[in-house]
Amino acid sequence: MRIDDRILGVGLALLALFIIQQAQTIPSVPGTTFGPSLMPTLIGLVMVACGLAVFLGGVRSAGAGPLIDVSVWRGQTRGLVCAAWAILGVIVGIAVMPWIGFPLFGLIYALPLMLLMGARPIAALPVAVVVVLCAYLVFKRLLYVPLPAGPLTFLG
Amino acid sequence: MGLDVLIPALSLVLQPQVLVVVLLATIYGLFIGAIPGLSATMATALLIPLTVYMDPVPAIAAIVATTAMAITAGDIPGVLLRIPGTPASAAYVEEAYALNLKGKAQLAMGIGIVFSAAGGLVGAIILLVGAPILARAALNFSSFEFFWLALLGLLTSALVSTNAPARGLFSLCLGLLISTVGLDVTSGQPRFTFGVIDLYGGVSFIPTMIGMFAFAELLRGLSSAGTTPPVPERQKLWSNPFAGVGRMFRTYPWSFVRGSGLGAAIGALPGVGGDLAAWIAYGMSKRLSKTPEKFGTGHEEGLIEASSSNNAGLSSAWVPALVFGIPGDAVTAIAIGVLFMKGLNPGPQLFVDNPTMLTAVILTFALANLLLIPIGFFAIKGARHVLAVPRGLIVPTILVFCVVGSFAINNTVFDVGVMLAAGLVAYLMESNRFPIAPVILGLVLGPILERNFIMSMQIADGNLLGFFGRPVSAVLGVIVCAVVLIPLIRSVLRTRSRSTADIGAS
């Protein structure tokens, strides 16, 4: 997705102004001249300048294309569905992983994506199970990462 | 450096644990590097959650072995399919593919592997000899010099290695800004936490990096150009994939020397790294060649020079990283982050405090590059099979590891969210031509830059001229100003000449 440089530039500059404003709310420590808000303010100022530079660059090459260009996505329905699954799956995973556990989540996340991406079910099912189990066991048993087990408590 | 350091360092490296880790990391790097669309940086990013649980020497050895092999294996799809496996191979992909069309695919891959290993070894020797000398000089550096060095590394990565300075600088600022989130170390005040408790410790760098380099890359692969790369034709399997490579050393000795020398020199510049080295080496090889007309038609010379240079650059990029704590590219930035987490703060003092450990770290470069040759042998033999693994199986597998790797750092799903957010931001940034590497460099170097800046401001009492008060800091300061001003002047001149041309045309 490409955004026109004029919109992008203004957006970035506004974001930078918001950062500068927020930086001013950081309380300084009494007796010090150069407090915790100095660095974020300076960064914000440079970001405003960058945003304006992007905007000016966009003004110079104005009319080159649509304001928001989504042509790379055109004709990629299956790819977009896969991408949406990849993103939404993580969001749902964050919410439900503490309850359903990592192994179940991993399987529900990876297997349909494999099938969506055109893998044959006979290959996808064993690969998905092995991958999720390996990831779970390596991190949980070898590295002692407390991944939630969910209902599959027998996995340890 | 004497034998008193070298021998204990060698014994640290030649331990079964380290050797097994290096072997596994090399094989892993081979897979990721050989698959088009998966880069060496992504391989490193996904590896980090595991290295956090290792000792420093195997951890760094794993990173080094993975990147060295991934960059080298990136040549394989270049030769067979004309698709560079990693950005570092892009410089000479046409040449390598042309060799394949001439029926010399195995020679092209053989050159890629042997000269990468040789170039990497040259880089490792330069690192082993050069880094301690530089470190001795850097021992006298104060906060002023470190401030300028950090700024130089950051600005070079943002301004020089991209062709859109304003965007590079914005990416850098974003990284620096993310590094300020959380409790300020000196004052203890929360910054940009917006009341979220999980942000008080700052934005974790590993989930951010996994999101930006792995998740975003996969999204890009999914949402556009959903075609699977073709499986290469069955190659005639020779008994020895390295046949004819030895002759190349004798025919083009200078290409190898020049390529590795140039790669090592460019890689050692803070903020530049190895990818650029390959482009410059290939261009220089063509200019200095006796037969420049053969370039692009499947000629070995440029291939030799460029493959030696990108691996030499890969090793020497660690010079500024280890000596000053200023990483040269995204991979060293990641590695520096890991060293910090292990309490080994890179910088000249580390060369005094722990020379054995550092020498051991450097020796792993030699080990990793030596291993490239035997593993590379199998890589050439099995290249076709690696490329034939369906993408539909690989991408979801990597996504599962993105999730588990992000979770594993602080054992919280919050970091999985950080990974997702970073991935989406990076996807949008890359679609709009914002480079990603400066974000990670800014994130890693941000605290160092800020600490040295605030300290210097206090010493100089707010007087900016104080930053130029010491001889080395003055020189560094002038270089930094040049790095900022030259692209600025160039872009102003370009705009002016364009508008003059417009007036002339109308």
XYZ file of C-alpha atoms in Angstrom:
662
model
C 0.000 0.000 0.000
C 1.567 3.264 -1.106
C 0.420 6.552 0.321
C 0.946 9.810 -1.578
C 3.968 11.693 -0.251
C 1.926 14.831 0.446
C -0.473 13.013 2.779
C 2.357 10.953 4.228
C 4.549 14.000 4.875
C 1.792 15.938 6.634
C 0.836 12.859 8.642
C 4.396 12.255 9.777
C 4.931 15.909 10.678
C 1.710 15.902 12.750
C 2.815 12.711 14.475
C 6.149 14.369 15.245
C 4.401 17.446 16.669
C 2.338 15.168 18.915
C 5.577 13.544 20.111
C 7.108 16.935 20.891
C 3.965 17.934 22.801
C 4.034 14.658 24.758
C 7.738 15.108 25.498
C 6.983 18.419 27.202
C 4.778 16.599 29.713
C 7.687 14.468 31.007
C 8.542 15.939 34.404
C 12.131 17.120 34.715
C 14.306 16.421 37.707
C 14.884 19.541 39.850
C 18.429 20.845 39.652
C 19.272 19.358 36.272
C 19.458 21.406 33.101
C 19.272 18.560 30.588
C 16.349 16.408 31.594
C 14.596 13.352 30.184
C 12.506 15.417 27.747
C 15.495 16.860 25.844
C 16.270 13.878 23.623
C 12.644 13.092 22.629
C 12.111 16.788 21.820
C 15.176 16.881 19.565
C 14.121 13.648 17.852
C 10.643 15.115 17.350
C 12.094 18.244 15.750
C 14.149 16.205 13.274
C 11.045 14.124 12.516
C 9.034 17.296 11.749
C 11.763 18.310 9.303
C 11.739 14.856 7.681
C 7.946 14.942 7.376
C 8.119 18.352 5.686
C 10.865 17.120 3.341
C 8.709 14.146 2.335
C 5.757 16.533 1.826
C 7.814 18.898 -0.371
C 9.118 15.958 -2.402
C 5.477 14.927 -2.924
C 4.443 18.431 -4.011
C 7.219 18.424 -6.611
C 6.112 15.150 -8.148
C 2.384 15.838 -7.646
C -0.197 14.021 -9.709
C 2.043 11.047 -10.345
C -0.410 8.506 -8.993
C -3.477 7.928 -6.827
C -3.444 9.291 -3.271
C -3.491 5.804 -1.831
C -2.221 3.153 -4.210
C -3.299 -0.408 -3.493
C -2.556 -1.780 -6.958
C -0.003 -4.275 -5.571
C -2.885 -6.040 -3.861
C -5.055 -6.255 -6.966
C -5.656 -9.803 -8.151
C -4.032 -11.205 -5.022
C -7.205 -12.320 -3.254
C -5.737 -15.539 -1.935
C -2.553 -13.732 -0.812
C -4.641 -11.103 0.981
C -6.708 -13.744 2.745
C -3.465 -15.423 3.869
C -2.056 -12.106 5.106
C -5.290 -11.343 6.948
C -5.173 -14.793 8.565
C -1.548 -14.241 9.566
C -2.380 -10.896 11.214
C -5.757 -11.681 12.767
C -4.460 -15.038 13.959
C -1.813 -13.321 16.062
C -4.353 -10.854 17.485
C -6.711 -13.676 18.436
C -3.735 -15.673 19.707
C -2.731 -12.916 22.115
C -6.248 -13.008 23.566
C -6.780 -16.760 23.769
C -3.302 -18.273 24.166
C -3.332 -18.098 27.984
C -6.466 -20.320 27.896
C -6.146 -22.655 24.929
C -2.374 -22.937 25.282
C 0.377 -22.600 22.717
C 0.192 -26.046 21.067
C -3.497 -25.768 20.170
C -3.153 -22.149 19.103
C -0.114 -22.960 16.962
C -1.967 -25.753 15.200
C -5.146 -23.717 14.612
C -2.975 -20.841 13.342
C -0.543 -22.717 11.100
C -2.531 -25.566 9.576
C -5.290 -23.553 7.817
C -2.648 -21.100 6.597
C -0.665 -23.945 5.077
C -3.768 -25.202 3.298
C -4.701 -21.660 2.189
C -1.223 -21.264 0.744
C -1.726 -24.345 -1.370
C 0.087 -27.036 0.591
C -1.359 -30.522 0.175
C -3.288 -31.672 3.301
C -1.298 -34.900 3.454
C 1.897 -32.862 3.846
C 0.451 -29.937 5.802
C -1.046 -31.919 8.696
C 2.103 -33.801 9.763
C 4.331 -30.766 9.158
C 2.070 -28.489 11.222
C 1.902 -30.982 14.106
C 5.665 -31.582 14.107
C 6.525 -27.868 13.833
C 4.207 -26.825 16.667
C 5.322 -29.701 18.906
C 9.002 -29.016 18.216
C 8.610 -25.295 18.908
C 6.692 -26.044 22.113
C 8.998 -28.744 23.447
C 12.264 -26.966 22.560
C 11.199 -23.725 24.206
C 9.424 -25.328 27.175
C 11.713 -28.255 27.996
C 15.129 -27.041 26.851
C 14.824 -23.315 27.457
C 12.300 -23.350 30.331
C 10.032 -20.798 28.693
C 6.656 -21.064 30.463
C 4.554 -21.419 27.316
C 0.931 -22.048 28.307
C -0.038 -25.716 27.786
C -3.800 -25.121 27.789
C -5.950 -28.252 27.894
C -3.112 -30.399 26.505
C -1.567 -30.771 29.953
C -0.039 -34.151 29.112
C 2.576 -32.297 27.026
C 3.993 -30.912 30.243
C 47.712 -10.001 21.318
C 49.826 -12.848 22.598
C 49.491 -16.582 22.883
C 48.389 -16.136 26.495
C 45.096 -14.849 25.124
C 44.885 -16.893 21.948
C 45.221 -20.353 23.519
C 42.517 -19.961 26.195
C 40.345 -18.323 23.545
C 40.825 -21.285 21.237
C 39.889 -23.667 24.042
C 36.693 -21.636 24.562
C 35.820 -22.009 20.888
C 36.797 -25.640 20.350
C 34.237 -26.979 22.782
C 31.691 -29.566 21.654
C 28.795 -27.262 22.553
C 30.139 -24.430 20.400
C 30.968 -26.727 17.500
C 27.502 -28.311 17.513
C 25.845 -24.881 17.727
C 27.925 -23.597 14.803
C 27.116 -26.660 12.723
C 23.373 -26.398 13.384
C 23.403 -22.644 12.805
C 25.201 -23.105 9.502
C 22.642 -25.619 8.276
C 19.821 -23.344 9.429
C 21.425 -20.354 7.686
C 21.724 -22.430 4.534
C 17.982 -23.106 4.435
C 16.886 -19.555 5.122
C 19.482 -18.004 2.817
C 18.731 -20.345 -0.075
C 14.995 -19.643 -0.024
C 14.251 -16.472 -1.985
C 12.467 -13.833 0.048
C 13.964 -14.925 3.357
C 17.011 -12.791 4.198
C 20.053 -13.284 6.381
C 18.705 -10.630 8.738
C 15.490 -12.568 9.121
C 17.490 -15.718 9.866
C 19.335 -13.840 12.601
C 16.195 -12.254 14.002
C 14.506 -15.623 14.414
C 17.606 -17.112 15.990
C 17.945 -14.516 18.760
C 15.347 -15.925 21.181
C 17.450 -19.107 21.288
C 20.778 -17.305 21.729
C 19.446 -15.463 24.765
C 19.650 -18.785 26.579
C 23.222 -19.585 25.500
C 26.648 -18.573 26.789
C 28.156 -15.560 25.008
C 30.609 -17.480 22.787
C 28.138 -20.030 21.353
C 25.498 -17.283 21.094
C 27.675 -15.043 18.945
C 29.047 -18.063 17.085
C 25.485 -19.025 16.169
C 24.731 -15.539 14.873
C 27.964 -15.366 12.878
C 27.589 -18.841 11.391
C 23.953 -18.230 10.448
C 24.598 -14.927 8.696
C 27.755 -16.105 6.931
C 25.976 -19.168 5.562
C 22.737 -17.338 4.757
C 24.588 -14.656 2.774
C 26.582 -17.330 0.959
C 23.574 -19.556 0.307
C 21.780 -16.515 -1.091
C 23.879 -17.042 -4.206
C 22.255 -20.422 -4.877
C 18.792 -19.268 -6.039
C 20.632 -16.451 -7.830
C 22.494 -18.987 -9.916
C 19.613 -21.390 -10.456
C 16.611 -19.085 -10.707
C 17.984 -15.568 -11.188
C 16.360 -14.583 -7.872
C 18.827 -13.329 -5.264
C 18.334 -15.296 -2.034
C 19.411 -12.316 0.066
C 19.913 -8.626 -0.802
C 23.687 -9.107 -0.607
C 23.580 -11.423 -3.637
C 21.606 -8.986 -5.761
C 24.733 -7.254 -7.072
C 25.919 -10.198 -9.115
C 22.770 -12.244 -9.701
C 22.751 -11.553 -13.450
C 26.335 -12.684 -13.806
C 25.760 -15.866 -11.824
C 22.657 -16.733 -13.797
C 24.473 -16.111 -17.067
C 27.069 -18.661 -15.962
C 24.239 -21.127 -15.343
C 22.924 -20.549 -18.871
C 26.388 -21.427 -20.129
C 26.048 -24.761 -18.313
C 28.387 -23.723 -15.500
C 25.890 -23.559 -12.633
C 28.037 -25.676 -10.327
C 31.099 -23.533 -11.006
C 29.099 -20.388 -10.207
C 27.916 -21.882 -6.903
C 31.380 -23.247 -6.175
C 32.886 -19.798 -6.672
C 30.185 -18.303 -4.477
C 30.956 -20.644 -1.608
C 34.746 -20.911 -1.755
C 35.381 -17.214 -2.321
C 32.813 -16.259 0.311
C 34.647 -18.448 2.805
C 38.037 -17.065 1.760
C 36.790 -13.470 1.894
C 35.197 -14.119 5.263
C 38.503 -15.472 6.578
C 40.340 -12.350 5.387
C 37.725 -10.244 7.167
C 38.119 -12.364 10.308
C 41.911 -11.907 10.300
C 41.507 -8.149 9.877
C 39.068 -8.176 12.783
C 41.415 -10.266 14.931
C 44.427 -8.022 14.296
C 42.800 -4.646 13.765
C 40.175 -4.548 16.505
C 42.551 -4.696 19.526
C 44.780 -1.979 18.006
C 41.805 0.304 17.442
C 40.486 -0.524 20.887
C 43.737 0.629 22.486
C 43.374 3.997 20.756
C 39.716 4.182 21.740
C 40.481 3.704 25.443
C 41.123 7.437 25.735
C 37.775 8.331 24.212
C 35.381 10.370 26.324
C 31.617 10.806 26.057
C 32.173 13.375 23.278
C 33.917 10.888 20.985
C 31.392 8.164 21.744
C 28.537 10.546 21.045
C 29.987 11.468 17.667
C 30.786 7.841 16.809
C 27.272 6.705 17.648
C 25.821 9.579 15.652
C 28.153 8.834 12.739
C 27.133 5.182 12.638
C 23.452 6.068 12.791
C 23.587 8.853 10.227
C 25.642 6.809 7.765
C 23.107 4.017 7.902
C 20.239 6.470 7.511
C 21.662 8.838 4.904
C 24.389 7.140 2.906
C 23.083 3.642 2.418
C 19.628 4.766 1.281
C 18.726 6.903 -1.704
C 16.019 8.833 0.139
C 17.763 10.727 2.968
C 14.612 12.223 4.520
C 13.043 8.772 4.769
C 16.218 7.173 6.112
C 16.459 9.879 8.748
C 12.823 9.435 9.700
C 13.341 5.686 10.133
C 16.323 6.394 12.318
C 14.371 8.878 14.451
C 11.594 6.337 14.874
C 14.130 3.808 16.209
C 15.641 6.399 18.552
C 12.181 7.389 19.735
C 11.194 3.777 20.477
C 14.403 3.478 22.504
C 13.251 6.328 24.771
C 10.018 4.548 25.751
C 9.972 3.343 29.357
C 11.566 4.565 32.552
C 14.396 7.021 31.895
C 17.579 5.524 33.349
C 18.976 8.744 34.793
C 15.853 10.433 36.138
C 13.539 7.452 36.653
C 10.705 9.290 34.906
C 8.384 7.277 32.639
C 8.432 8.392 29.020
C 5.759 7.633 26.371
C 4.324 4.798 28.447
C 0.733 6.131 28.291
C -0.032 4.315 31.528
C 0.726 0.858 30.135
C 2.660 -1.055 32.795
C 4.272 -3.396 30.230
C 5.932 -0.398 28.610
C 7.723 0.745 31.782
C 10.651 -1.540 30.994
C 10.794 -0.175 27.460
C 9.866 -1.721 24.121
C 11.683 -5.069 23.918
C 14.110 -5.044 21.069
C 13.868 -8.714 20.077
C 10.100 -8.821 19.382
C 10.432 -5.496 17.531
C 13.184 -6.937 15.395
C 11.367 -10.217 14.715
C 8.327 -8.186 13.676
C 10.257 -5.831 11.431
C 12.529 -8.324 9.736
C 10.577 -11.578 9.785
C 6.838 -10.885 10.136
C 6.861 -7.896 7.755
C 8.875 -9.804 5.182
C 6.428 -12.713 5.278
C 3.458 -10.330 4.966
C 5.035 -8.781 1.911
C 5.520 -12.198 0.398
C 1.918 -13.141 1.156
C 0.118 -10.011 0.059
C 1.895 -9.411 -3.224
C 3.420 -11.580 -5.905
C 1.903 -14.740 -4.484
C 3.581 -16.827 -7.136
C 5.854 -19.643 -6.059
C 9.306 -19.510 -7.588
C 9.870 -22.245 -10.152
C 11.858 -25.290 -9.158
C 15.135 -25.314 -11.060
C 15.813 -28.013 -13.595
C 17.716 -31.028 -12.493
C 21.382 -30.196 -12.758
C 23.940 -32.688 -13.856
C 25.545 -33.772 -10.589
C 29.283 -33.654 -10.818
C 31.485 -35.658 -8.573
C 33.098 -32.508 -7.184
C 31.165 -29.229 -7.074
C 34.379 -27.323 -6.377
C 36.126 -28.542 -9.542
C 37.663 -25.596 -11.349
C 37.410 -23.220 -8.377
C 41.095 -23.640 -7.471
C 42.035 -22.586 -10.979
C 40.074 -19.381 -10.417
C 42.361 -18.450 -7.527
C 45.314 -18.711 -9.893
C 43.621 -16.928 -12.799
C 42.166 -14.024 -10.846
C 44.283 -13.609 -7.704
C 43.906 -9.838 -7.723
C 40.142 -9.977 -7.942
C 40.118 -11.993 -4.743
C 42.619 -9.726 -2.952
C 40.864 -6.563 -4.082
C 37.383 -7.907 -3.326
C 38.207 -9.009 0.199
C 40.269 -5.876 0.919
C 37.527 -3.585 -0.339
C 34.822 -5.568 1.428
C 36.737 -5.461 4.695
C 37.312 -1.706 4.375
C 33.688 -0.881 3.505
C 32.267 -3.254 6.085
C 34.344 -1.639 8.818
C 32.802 1.785 8.205
C 30.199 2.311 10.889
C 26.697 2.175 9.481
C 27.525 0.719 6.066
C 27.790 -3.089 6.233
C 28.349 -5.828 3.670
C 25.472 -5.460 1.151
C 26.890 -2.263 -0.263
C 30.370 -3.819 -0.454
C 29.181 -6.366 -3.024
C 27.782 -3.668 -5.305
C 30.912 -1.533 -5.106
C 33.239 -4.525 -5.551
C 31.353 -5.739 -8.614
C 31.436 -2.266 -10.156
C 35.112 -1.828 -9.409
C 35.959 -5.258 -10.790
C 34.317 -4.309 -14.073
C 36.134 -0.993 -14.254
C 39.566 -2.476 -13.528
C 39.137 -5.652 -15.563
C 41.128 -6.297 -18.707
C 37.995 -7.706 -20.298
C 35.109 -5.507 -19.081
C 33.041 -6.458 -22.149
C 32.675 -10.002 -20.785
C 30.853 -8.770 -17.661
C 27.194 -9.730 -17.601
C 27.706 -12.607 -20.008
C 28.700 -15.205 -17.415
C 32.214 -14.102 -16.517
C 33.793 -15.358 -13.304
C 35.882 -12.300 -12.445
C 33.158 -10.034 -11.044
C 31.571 -12.944 -9.227
C 34.856 -13.687 -7.440
C 35.370 -10.087 -6.418
C 31.817 -9.520 -5.228
C 31.407 -12.791 -3.319
C 34.714 -12.318 -1.515
C 33.751 -8.760 -0.672
C 30.356 -9.365 0.900
C 31.618 -11.994 3.322
C 34.753 -9.962 4.136
C 32.457 -7.033 4.874
C 30.319 -9.252 7.053
C 33.290 -10.002 9.333
C 34.802 -6.546 9.372
C 31.421 -4.948 10.150
C 32.144 -6.259 13.639
C 35.172 -3.972 14.031
C 33.155 -0.846 14.893
C 30.607 -3.030 16.665
C 33.073 -4.606 19.082
C 35.543 -1.730 19.418
C 33.144 1.185 19.826
C 29.846 -0.605 20.403
C 28.626 1.015 17.167
C 27.119 -1.628 14.850
C 27.682 -1.382 11.106
C 24.474 -3.053 9.921
C 21.257 -4.637 11.114
C 22.865 -8.001 11.917
C 25.628 -6.532 14.068
C 23.042 -4.267 15.692
C 21.121 -7.403 16.683
C 24.311 -9.053 17.952
C 25.265 -5.975 19.967
C 21.843 -6.109 21.566
C 22.519 -9.733 22.549
C 25.957 -8.887 23.989
C 24.427 -6.106 26.098
C 21.844 -8.560 27.413
C 24.651 -10.879 28.451
C 26.375 -8.101 30.384
C 29.237 -7.890 27.896
C 29.095 -4.218 26.976
C 30.971 -3.862 23.687
C 33.523 -1.061 23.684
C 37.254 -0.563 24.155
C 37.059 -1.418 27.852
C 35.921 -4.951 26.995
C 39.244 -5.526 25.191
C 41.021 -4.772 28.480
C 38.625 -6.519 30.850
C 37.910 -9.669 28.895
C 40.324 -10.131 25.972
C 39.956 -13.925 26.014
C 36.217 -13.834 25.544
C 36.492 -11.276 22.767
C 39.217 -13.203 20.966
C 37.062 -16.311 21.251
C 34.152 -14.415 19.717
C 36.390 -13.292 16.860
C 37.760 -16.813 16.354
C 34.239 -18.091 15.801
C 34.276 -16.057 12.581
C 37.142 -18.142 11.278
C 35.370 -21.319 12.353
C 32.076 -20.315 10.739
C 33.757 -19.381 7.474
C 35.780 -22.599 7.372
C 32.583 -24.601 7.866
C 31.061 -22.885 4.843
C 33.103 -25.129 2.567
C 31.969 -28.611 3.716
C 28.369 -27.480 4.325
C 28.456 -25.588 1.058
C 29.429 -28.824 -0.678
C 26.191 -30.416 0.456
C 24.329 -27.197 -0.268
C 25.290 -27.357 -3.922
C 24.397 -31.026 -4.106
C 21.020 -30.489 -2.434
C 20.203 -26.994 -3.720
C 17.398 -28.226 -5.871
C 15.676 -29.963 -2.973
C 15.879 -26.947 -0.661
C 14.240 -24.819 -3.329
C 11.557 -27.444 -3.934
C 10.121 -27.261 -0.396
C 6.674 -25.664 -0.881
C 6.356 -22.092 0.412
C 2.987 -23.065 1.840
C 4.826 -25.126 4.443
C 7.703 -22.735 5.129
C 5.859 -19.465 5.708
C 3.395 -20.719 8.380
C 6.289 -22.524 10.097
C 8.271 -19.302 10.347
C 5.176 -17.458 11.580
C 4.827 -19.967 14.449
C 8.448 -19.305 15.388
C 7.862 -15.529 15.207
C 5.120 -15.918 17.832
C 6.981 -18.291 20.131
C 10.255 -16.341 19.801
C 8.608 -13.055 20.738
C 6.867 -14.651 23.702
C 10.042 -16.274 24.988
C 11.957 -13.079 25.756
C 9.881 -11.825 28.669
C 7.387 -14.700 28.850
C 4.480 -12.438 28.042
C 1.933 -12.213 25.222
C 2.393 -8.441 25.307
C 5.618 -8.941 23.370
C 3.741 -10.958 20.741
C 1.640 -7.810 20.294
C 4.814 -5.736 20.021
C 6.020 -8.112 17.296
C 2.747 -7.766 15.396
C 2.697 -3.962 15.663
C 6.339 -3.720 14.587
C 5.642 -6.022 11.658
C 2.676 -3.965 10.443
C 4.581 -0.692 10.829
C 7.574 -2.121 8.962
C 5.313 -3.421 6.191
C 3.786 0.038 5.718
C 7.207 1.679 5.907
C 8.771 -0.582 3.308
C 5.801 -0.174 0.970
C 6.439 3.561 1.167
C 10.216 3.266 0.665
C 11.280 3.821 4.267
C 14.335 1.670 5.107
C 14.030 -0.647 8.121
C 17.646 -1.192 9.191
C 18.028 2.369 10.618
C 15.065 1.719 12.945
C 16.860 -1.228 14.546
C 20.175 0.633 14.706
C 18.397 3.561 16.347
C 16.671 1.261 18.800
C 19.936 -0.406 19.852
C 22.112 2.701 19.841
C 19.498 5.110 21.191
C 20.364 4.656 24.880
C 24.120 4.940 24.152
C 23.599 8.067 22.089
C 21.378 9.684 24.692
C 23.626 8.825 27.650
C 26.728 10.205 25.952
C 24.838 13.236 24.680
C 23.423 14.204 28.074
C 26.785 13.552 29.749
C 28.612 15.661 27.156
C 26.053 18.466 27.470
C 26.569 18.502 31.222
C 30.375 18.539 30.880
C 30.268 21.285 28.233
C 27.586 23.112 30.236
C 25.316 23.299 27.208
C 27.971 24.869 24.997
C 27.840 23.011 21.670
C 31.381 24.133 20.813
C 32.519 21.881 23.643
C 31.684 18.939 21.378
C 34.586 20.022 19.162
C 36.985 20.707 22.036
C 39.114 17.547 21.812
C 41.117 16.699 18.687
C 39.506 13.320 17.906
C 36.020 14.543 18.739
C 36.580 17.603 16.529
C 37.549 15.400 13.561
C 34.590 13.073 14.171
C 32.291 16.076 14.555
C 33.429 17.488 11.217
C 32.895 14.094 9.531
C 29.370 13.897 10.996
C 28.601 17.408 9.720
C 29.882 16.378 6.271
C 27.697 13.241 6.277
C 24.675 15.436 7.007
C 25.509 18.358 4.735
C 26.708 16.567 1.584
C 23.410 14.779 0.793
C 21.538 17.972 1.702
C 23.593 20.139 -0.670
C 23.376 17.482 -3.365
C 19.587 17.298 -3.158
C 19.278 21.116 -3.219
C 21.526 21.258 -6.286
C 19.549 18.488 -7.949
C 16.271 20.309 -7.329
C 17.714 23.535 -8.649
C 19.093 21.941 -11.804
C 15.782 20.188 -12.358
C 13.811 23.414 -12.025
C 16.267 25.182 -14.373
C 15.778 22.354 -16.848
C 11.985 22.709 -16.485
C 12.202 26.434 -17.216
C 14.459 25.687 -20.203
C 12.003 23.111 -21.502
C 9.005 25.405 -21.185
